[in-house]
Tab-separated table of C-alpha atoms in Angstrom:
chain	number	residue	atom	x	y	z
B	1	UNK	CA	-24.140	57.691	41.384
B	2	UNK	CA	-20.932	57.445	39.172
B	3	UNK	CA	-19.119	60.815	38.032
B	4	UNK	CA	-17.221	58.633	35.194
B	5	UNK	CA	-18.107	58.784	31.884
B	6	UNK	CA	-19.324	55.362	29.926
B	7	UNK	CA	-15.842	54.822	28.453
B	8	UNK	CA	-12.694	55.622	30.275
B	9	UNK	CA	-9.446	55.139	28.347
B	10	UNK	CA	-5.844	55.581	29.896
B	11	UNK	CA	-2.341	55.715	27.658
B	12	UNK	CA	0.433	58.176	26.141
B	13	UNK	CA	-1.247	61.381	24.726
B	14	UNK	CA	1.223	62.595	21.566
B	15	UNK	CA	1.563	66.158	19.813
B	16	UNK	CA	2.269	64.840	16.485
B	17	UNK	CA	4.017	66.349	13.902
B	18	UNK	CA	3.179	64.786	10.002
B	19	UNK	CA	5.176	65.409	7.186
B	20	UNK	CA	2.684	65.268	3.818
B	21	UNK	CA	3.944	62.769	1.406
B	22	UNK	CA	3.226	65.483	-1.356
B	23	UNK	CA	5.210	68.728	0.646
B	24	UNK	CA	8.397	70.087	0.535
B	25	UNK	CA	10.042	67.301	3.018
B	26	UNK	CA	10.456	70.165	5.366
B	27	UNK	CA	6.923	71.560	6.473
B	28	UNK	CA	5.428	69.506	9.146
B	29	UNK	CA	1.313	69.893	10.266
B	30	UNK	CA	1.017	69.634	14.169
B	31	UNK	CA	-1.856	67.512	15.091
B	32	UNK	CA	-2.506	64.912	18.257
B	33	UNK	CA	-1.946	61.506	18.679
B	34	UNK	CA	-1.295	58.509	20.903
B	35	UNK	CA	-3.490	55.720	20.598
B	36	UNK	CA	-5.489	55.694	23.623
B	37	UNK	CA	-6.622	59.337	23.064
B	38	UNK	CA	-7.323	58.794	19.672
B	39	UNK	CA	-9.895	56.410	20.839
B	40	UNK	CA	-11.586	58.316	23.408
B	41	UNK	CA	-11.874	61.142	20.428
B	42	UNK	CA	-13.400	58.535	17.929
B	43	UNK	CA	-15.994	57.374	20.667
B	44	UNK	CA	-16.691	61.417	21.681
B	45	UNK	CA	-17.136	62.224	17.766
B	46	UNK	CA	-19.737	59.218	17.884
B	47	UNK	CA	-21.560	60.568	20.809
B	48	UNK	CA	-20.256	58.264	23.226
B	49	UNK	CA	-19.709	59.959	26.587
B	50	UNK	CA	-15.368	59.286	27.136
B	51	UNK	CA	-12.478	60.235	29.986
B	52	UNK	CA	-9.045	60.508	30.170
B	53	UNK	CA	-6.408	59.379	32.352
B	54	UNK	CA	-3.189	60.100	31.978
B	55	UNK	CA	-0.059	62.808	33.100
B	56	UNK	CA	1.076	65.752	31.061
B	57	UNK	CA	3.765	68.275	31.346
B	58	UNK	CA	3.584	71.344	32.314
B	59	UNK	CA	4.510	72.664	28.706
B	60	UNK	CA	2.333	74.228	25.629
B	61	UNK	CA	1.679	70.826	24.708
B	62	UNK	CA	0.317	69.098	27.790
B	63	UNK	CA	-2.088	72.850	27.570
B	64	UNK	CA	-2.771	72.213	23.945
B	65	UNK	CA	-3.811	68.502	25.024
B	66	UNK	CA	-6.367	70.000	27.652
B	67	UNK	CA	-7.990	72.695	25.388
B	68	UNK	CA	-8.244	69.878	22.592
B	69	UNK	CA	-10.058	67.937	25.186
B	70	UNK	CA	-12.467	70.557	26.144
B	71	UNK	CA	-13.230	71.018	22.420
B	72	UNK	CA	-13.832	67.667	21.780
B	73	UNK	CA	-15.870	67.120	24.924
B	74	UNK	CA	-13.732	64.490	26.682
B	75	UNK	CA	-13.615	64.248	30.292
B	76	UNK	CA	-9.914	65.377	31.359
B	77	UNK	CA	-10.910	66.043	34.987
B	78	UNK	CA	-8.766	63.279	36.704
B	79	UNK	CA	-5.425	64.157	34.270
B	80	UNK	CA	-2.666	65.220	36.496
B	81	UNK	CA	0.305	67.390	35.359
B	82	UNK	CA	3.897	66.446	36.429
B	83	UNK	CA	5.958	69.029	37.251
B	84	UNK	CA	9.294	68.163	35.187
B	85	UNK	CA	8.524	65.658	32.667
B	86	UNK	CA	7.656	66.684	29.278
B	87	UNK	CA	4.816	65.667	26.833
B	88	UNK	CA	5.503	63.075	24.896
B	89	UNK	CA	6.535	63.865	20.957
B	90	UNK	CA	5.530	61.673	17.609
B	91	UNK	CA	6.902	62.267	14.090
B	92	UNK	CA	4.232	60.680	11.180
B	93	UNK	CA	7.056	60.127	8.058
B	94	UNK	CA	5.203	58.112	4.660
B	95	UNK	CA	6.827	56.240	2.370
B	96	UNK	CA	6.379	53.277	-0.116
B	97	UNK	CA	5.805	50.426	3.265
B	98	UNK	CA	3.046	53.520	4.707
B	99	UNK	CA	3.391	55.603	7.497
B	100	UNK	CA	6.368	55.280	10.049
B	101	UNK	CA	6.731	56.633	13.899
B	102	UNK	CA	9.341	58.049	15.303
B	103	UNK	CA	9.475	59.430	19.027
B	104	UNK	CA	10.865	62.093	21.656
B	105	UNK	CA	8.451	59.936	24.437
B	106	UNK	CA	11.704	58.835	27.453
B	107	UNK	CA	10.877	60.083	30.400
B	108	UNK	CA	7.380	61.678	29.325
B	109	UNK	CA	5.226	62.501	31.969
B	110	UNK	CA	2.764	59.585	30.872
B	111	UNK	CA	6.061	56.962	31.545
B	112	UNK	CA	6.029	58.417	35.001
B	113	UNK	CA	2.486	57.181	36.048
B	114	UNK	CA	2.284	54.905	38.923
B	115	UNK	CA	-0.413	53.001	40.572
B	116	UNK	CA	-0.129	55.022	43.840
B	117	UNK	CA	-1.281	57.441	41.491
B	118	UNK	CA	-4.204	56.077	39.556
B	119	UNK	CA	-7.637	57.082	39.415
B	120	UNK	CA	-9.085	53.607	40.231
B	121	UNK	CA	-12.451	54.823	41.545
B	122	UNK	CA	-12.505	56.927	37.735
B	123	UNK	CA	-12.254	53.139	36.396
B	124	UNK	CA	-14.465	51.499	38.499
B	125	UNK	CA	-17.286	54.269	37.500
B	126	UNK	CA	-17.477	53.513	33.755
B	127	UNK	CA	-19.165	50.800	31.878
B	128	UNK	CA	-15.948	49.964	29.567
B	129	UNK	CA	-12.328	50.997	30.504
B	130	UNK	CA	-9.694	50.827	27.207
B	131	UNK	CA	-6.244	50.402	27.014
B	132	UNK	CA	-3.503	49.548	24.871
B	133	UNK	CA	-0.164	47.736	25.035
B	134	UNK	CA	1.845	50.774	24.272
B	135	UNK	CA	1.115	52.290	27.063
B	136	UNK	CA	2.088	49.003	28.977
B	137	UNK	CA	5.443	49.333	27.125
B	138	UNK	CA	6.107	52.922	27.653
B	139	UNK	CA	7.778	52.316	31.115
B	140	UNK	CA	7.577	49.612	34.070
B	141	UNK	CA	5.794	52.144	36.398
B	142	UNK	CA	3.507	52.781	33.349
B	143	UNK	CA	2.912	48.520	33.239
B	144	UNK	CA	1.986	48.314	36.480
B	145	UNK	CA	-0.591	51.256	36.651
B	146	UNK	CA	-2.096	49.510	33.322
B	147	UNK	CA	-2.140	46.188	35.217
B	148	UNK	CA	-3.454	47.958	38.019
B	149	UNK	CA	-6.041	49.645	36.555
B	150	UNK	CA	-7.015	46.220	34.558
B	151	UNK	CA	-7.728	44.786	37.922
B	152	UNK	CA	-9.098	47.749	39.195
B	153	UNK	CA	-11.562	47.106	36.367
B	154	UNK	CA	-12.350	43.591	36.804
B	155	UNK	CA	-12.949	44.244	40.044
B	156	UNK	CA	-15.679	46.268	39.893
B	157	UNK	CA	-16.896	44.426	36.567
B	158	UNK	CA	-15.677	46.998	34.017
B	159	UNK	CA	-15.887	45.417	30.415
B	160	UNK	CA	-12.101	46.242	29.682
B	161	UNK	CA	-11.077	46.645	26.016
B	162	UNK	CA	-7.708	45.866	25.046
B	163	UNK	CA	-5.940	46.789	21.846
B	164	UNK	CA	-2.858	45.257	21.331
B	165	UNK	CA	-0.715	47.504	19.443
B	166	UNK	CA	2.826	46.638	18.814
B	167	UNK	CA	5.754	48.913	18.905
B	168	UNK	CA	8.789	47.178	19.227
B	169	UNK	CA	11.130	50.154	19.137
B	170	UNK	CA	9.521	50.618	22.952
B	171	UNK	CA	10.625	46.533	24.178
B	172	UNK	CA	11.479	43.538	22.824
B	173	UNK	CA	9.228	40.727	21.522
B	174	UNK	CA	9.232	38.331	24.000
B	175	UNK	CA	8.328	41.000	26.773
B	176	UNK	CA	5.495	42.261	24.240
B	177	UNK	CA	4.407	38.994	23.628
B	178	UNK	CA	3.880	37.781	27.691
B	179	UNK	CA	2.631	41.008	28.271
B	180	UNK	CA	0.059	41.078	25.604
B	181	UNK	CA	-0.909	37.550	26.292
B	182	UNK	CA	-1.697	38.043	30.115
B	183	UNK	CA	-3.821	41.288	29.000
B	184	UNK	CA	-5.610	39.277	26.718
B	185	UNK	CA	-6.587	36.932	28.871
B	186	UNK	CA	-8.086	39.411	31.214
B	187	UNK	CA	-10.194	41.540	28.949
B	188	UNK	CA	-12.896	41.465	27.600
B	189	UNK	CA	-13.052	42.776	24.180
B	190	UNK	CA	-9.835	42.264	22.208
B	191	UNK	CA	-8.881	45.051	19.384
B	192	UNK	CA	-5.697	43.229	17.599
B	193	UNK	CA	-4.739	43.726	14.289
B	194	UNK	CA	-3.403	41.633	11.540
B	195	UNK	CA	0.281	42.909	11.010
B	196	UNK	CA	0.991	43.106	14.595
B	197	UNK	CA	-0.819	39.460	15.716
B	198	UNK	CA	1.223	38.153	12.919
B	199	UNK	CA	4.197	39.618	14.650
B	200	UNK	CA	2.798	38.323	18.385
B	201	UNK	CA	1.624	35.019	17.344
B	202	UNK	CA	3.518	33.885	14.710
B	203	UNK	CA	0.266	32.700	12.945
B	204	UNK	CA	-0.440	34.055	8.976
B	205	UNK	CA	-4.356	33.640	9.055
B	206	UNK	CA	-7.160	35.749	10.791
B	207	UNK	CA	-8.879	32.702	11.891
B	208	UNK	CA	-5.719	30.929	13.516
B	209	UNK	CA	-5.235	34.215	15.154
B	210	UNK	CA	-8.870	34.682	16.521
B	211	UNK	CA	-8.389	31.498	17.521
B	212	UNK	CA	-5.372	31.785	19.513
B	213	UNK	CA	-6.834	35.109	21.266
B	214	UNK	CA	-10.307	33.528	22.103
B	215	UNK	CA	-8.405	30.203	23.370
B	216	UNK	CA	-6.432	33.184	25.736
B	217	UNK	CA	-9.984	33.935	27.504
B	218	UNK	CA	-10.991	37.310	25.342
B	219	UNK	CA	-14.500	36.206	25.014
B	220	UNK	CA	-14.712	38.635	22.108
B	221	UNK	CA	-12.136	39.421	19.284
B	222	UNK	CA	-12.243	42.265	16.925
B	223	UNK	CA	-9.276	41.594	14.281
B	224	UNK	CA	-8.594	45.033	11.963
B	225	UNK	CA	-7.380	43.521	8.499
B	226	UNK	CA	-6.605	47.449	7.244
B	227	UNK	CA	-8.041	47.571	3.673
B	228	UNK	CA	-9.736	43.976	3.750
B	229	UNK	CA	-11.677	44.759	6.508
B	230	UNK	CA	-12.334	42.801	10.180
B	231	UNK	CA	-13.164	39.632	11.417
B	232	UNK	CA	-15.283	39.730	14.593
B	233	UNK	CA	-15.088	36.181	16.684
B	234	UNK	CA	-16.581	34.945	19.638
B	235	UNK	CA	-16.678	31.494	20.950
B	236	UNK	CA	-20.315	30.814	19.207
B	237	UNK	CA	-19.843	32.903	16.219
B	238	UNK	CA	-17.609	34.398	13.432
B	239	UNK	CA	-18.292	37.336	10.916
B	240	UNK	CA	-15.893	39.030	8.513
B	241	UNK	CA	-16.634	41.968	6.882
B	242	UNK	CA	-14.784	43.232	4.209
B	243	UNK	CA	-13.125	46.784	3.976
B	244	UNK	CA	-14.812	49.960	2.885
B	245	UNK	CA	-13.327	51.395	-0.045
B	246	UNK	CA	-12.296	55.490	-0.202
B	247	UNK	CA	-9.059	57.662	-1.286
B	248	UNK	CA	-6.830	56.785	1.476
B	249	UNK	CA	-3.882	59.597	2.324
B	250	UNK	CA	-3.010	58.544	6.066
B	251	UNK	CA	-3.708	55.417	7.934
B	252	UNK	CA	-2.236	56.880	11.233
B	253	UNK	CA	-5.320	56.350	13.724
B	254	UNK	CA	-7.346	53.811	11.744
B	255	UNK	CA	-6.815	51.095	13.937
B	256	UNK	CA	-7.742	53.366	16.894
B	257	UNK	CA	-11.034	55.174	14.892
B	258	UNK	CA	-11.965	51.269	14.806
B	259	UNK	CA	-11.644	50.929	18.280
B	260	UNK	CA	-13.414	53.982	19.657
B	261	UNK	CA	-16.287	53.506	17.173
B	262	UNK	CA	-16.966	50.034	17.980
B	263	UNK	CA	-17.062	50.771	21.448
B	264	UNK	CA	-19.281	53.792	21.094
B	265	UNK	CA	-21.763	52.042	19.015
B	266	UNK	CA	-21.884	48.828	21.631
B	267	UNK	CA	-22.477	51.155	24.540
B	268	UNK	CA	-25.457	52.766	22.110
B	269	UNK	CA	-26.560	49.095	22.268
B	270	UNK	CA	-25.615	47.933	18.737
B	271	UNK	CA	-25.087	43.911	18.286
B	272	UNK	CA	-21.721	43.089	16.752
B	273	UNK	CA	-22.579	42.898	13.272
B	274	UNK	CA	-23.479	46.008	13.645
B	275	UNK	CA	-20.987	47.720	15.748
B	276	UNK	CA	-18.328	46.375	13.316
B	277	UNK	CA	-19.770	47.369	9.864
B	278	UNK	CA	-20.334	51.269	11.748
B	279	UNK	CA	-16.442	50.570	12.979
B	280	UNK	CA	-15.233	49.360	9.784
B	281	UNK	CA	-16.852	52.546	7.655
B	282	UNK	CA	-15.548	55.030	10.443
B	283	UNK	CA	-11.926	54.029	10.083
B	284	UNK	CA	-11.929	54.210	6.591
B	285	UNK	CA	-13.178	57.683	6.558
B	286	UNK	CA	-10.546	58.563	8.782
B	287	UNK	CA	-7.536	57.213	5.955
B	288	UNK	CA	-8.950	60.392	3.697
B	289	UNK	CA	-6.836	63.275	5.757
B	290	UNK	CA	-3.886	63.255	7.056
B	291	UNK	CA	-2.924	63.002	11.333
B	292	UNK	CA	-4.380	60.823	13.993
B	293	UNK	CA	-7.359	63.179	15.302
B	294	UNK	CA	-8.027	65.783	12.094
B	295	UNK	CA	-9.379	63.389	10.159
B	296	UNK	CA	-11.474	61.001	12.614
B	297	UNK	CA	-15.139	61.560	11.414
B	298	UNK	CA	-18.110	62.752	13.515
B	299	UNK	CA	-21.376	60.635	13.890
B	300	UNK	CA	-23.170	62.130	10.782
B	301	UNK	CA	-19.996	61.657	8.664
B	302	UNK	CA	-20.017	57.955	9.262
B	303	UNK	CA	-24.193	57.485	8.822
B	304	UNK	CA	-24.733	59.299	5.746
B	305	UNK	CA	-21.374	56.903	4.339
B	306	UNK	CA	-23.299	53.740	5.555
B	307	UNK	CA	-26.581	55.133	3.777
B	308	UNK	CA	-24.424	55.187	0.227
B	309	UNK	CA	-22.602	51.625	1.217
């Protein structure tokens, strides 16, 4: 019988440091991110069971990481710790374009991963494994695990979700763009969003870019369209559904809220429709505060909004 939780997602954990739009431009509130952690926090706070894999220094912060795990309920048994390599660092800055990244993440311990390394049978336990581009751009030793652990995945008939989150500060284009495509085309549930498909594809339209991802081999898409919602595709059928409306403050883990809630709610059994509308209201809830993780909302949170919708 499988130790692994039902979802299993591997990345770049963050400490994250936010500077309020409304503060004094010098007070900064420590919080967590990285994408792939995010998610396995939005599908926890939904009551789907989740894991980690990843590396962490052996600083306050990869410690911080662990007891916010615990707290949270995620599965951090197969996390190692290297022994030089620090944590990786994000800064959250907002201005007039929204919220803007900026790192202290070469050489993390996360970039030092390698497949000799990975937790494949962890993988090959769960029912959906998630992962993200960024932590296929992170490092090359950090590509290949991801690739590994994709196989790994496929192997042992994994559903592997796939979000493909852009950050071009980490590679160039080109590299993103043949990366992101091959990933595509061996997952199974495809978490793009608009801005950064736009980016990858060169396409304007949802529908073109559905398009182009389904005619990859992702037999299911799941575009995030920020405010105006998502469009869920599939070879047979299409459904948009337009954004929820609340006082948004911080977009900074919306995308990945999205992602961990429409995963929780499929392995719960939900059909798309569904999944997506839950999704949809979850991420907007999570706009209201600001940081990746502080704001994410909890199960009841996102039932008692979809009772008022």
């Amino acid at each position: 019988m499988s130790t692994s939780p039902a979802l299993v997602c591997l990345g770049e954990p963050l400490i994250e440091f936010n500077r309020p739009r409304e503060g004094d431009g010098r007070t900064w509130l420590q919080g967590f991110g990285g994408d792939s952690q995010n998610v396995a926090i939005a599908a926890a706070r939904q009551g789907a069971p989740a894991g980690y894999l990843t590396s962490l220094g052996q600083d306050w912060m990869g410690d911080a990481f662990l007891e916010l795990w615990r707290s949270e309920g995620i599965d951090a048994s197969r996390v190692s710790r290297h022994p030089t390599a620090p944590t990786g660092v994000s800064f959250v800055t907002h201005g007039e374009a929204g919220h803007k990244f900026d790192y202290l993440r070469k050489n993390s311990a996360a970039s030092m991963m390698t497949p000799d390394g990975l937790a494949a049978d962890y993988i090959t336990g769960a029912r959906f494994f998630h992962l993200s581009a960024i932590g296929q751009a992170i490092s090359d030793s950090a590509r290949q695990t991801c690739n590994a652990a994709v196989s790994a995945a496929r192997a042992a008939g994994v559903k592997i979700s796939y979000d493909t989150n852009l950050r071009l500060r980490l590679w160039d284009l080109d590299t993103a763009r043949r990366t992101i495509d091959a990933t595509i085309a061996r997952c199974d549930i495809a978490l793009p969003s608009l801005d950064d498909s736009q980016q990858l594809t060169g396409l304007a339209e949802a529908d073109a870019i559905a398009d182009h991802y389904l005619r990859l081999g992702a037999p299911l898409v799941a575009l995030k369209m920020a405010a105006e919602g998502c469009l869920i595709a599939t070879p047979k059928e299409r459904l948009r559904l337009s954004g929820h409306r609340v006082d948004s403050v911080d977009a900074t883990g919306a995308g990945d809220t999205f992602d961990g809630a429409f995963l929780a709610r499929l392995l719960a059994g939900d059909d798309l429709k569904t999944a997506a509308r839950y999704a949809n209201v979850a991420a907007a809830l999570s706009t209201r505060g600001y940081g990746a993780v502080t704001p994410i909302p909890r199960a009841a949170e996102v039932l008692a909004e979809l009772k008022r919708a």
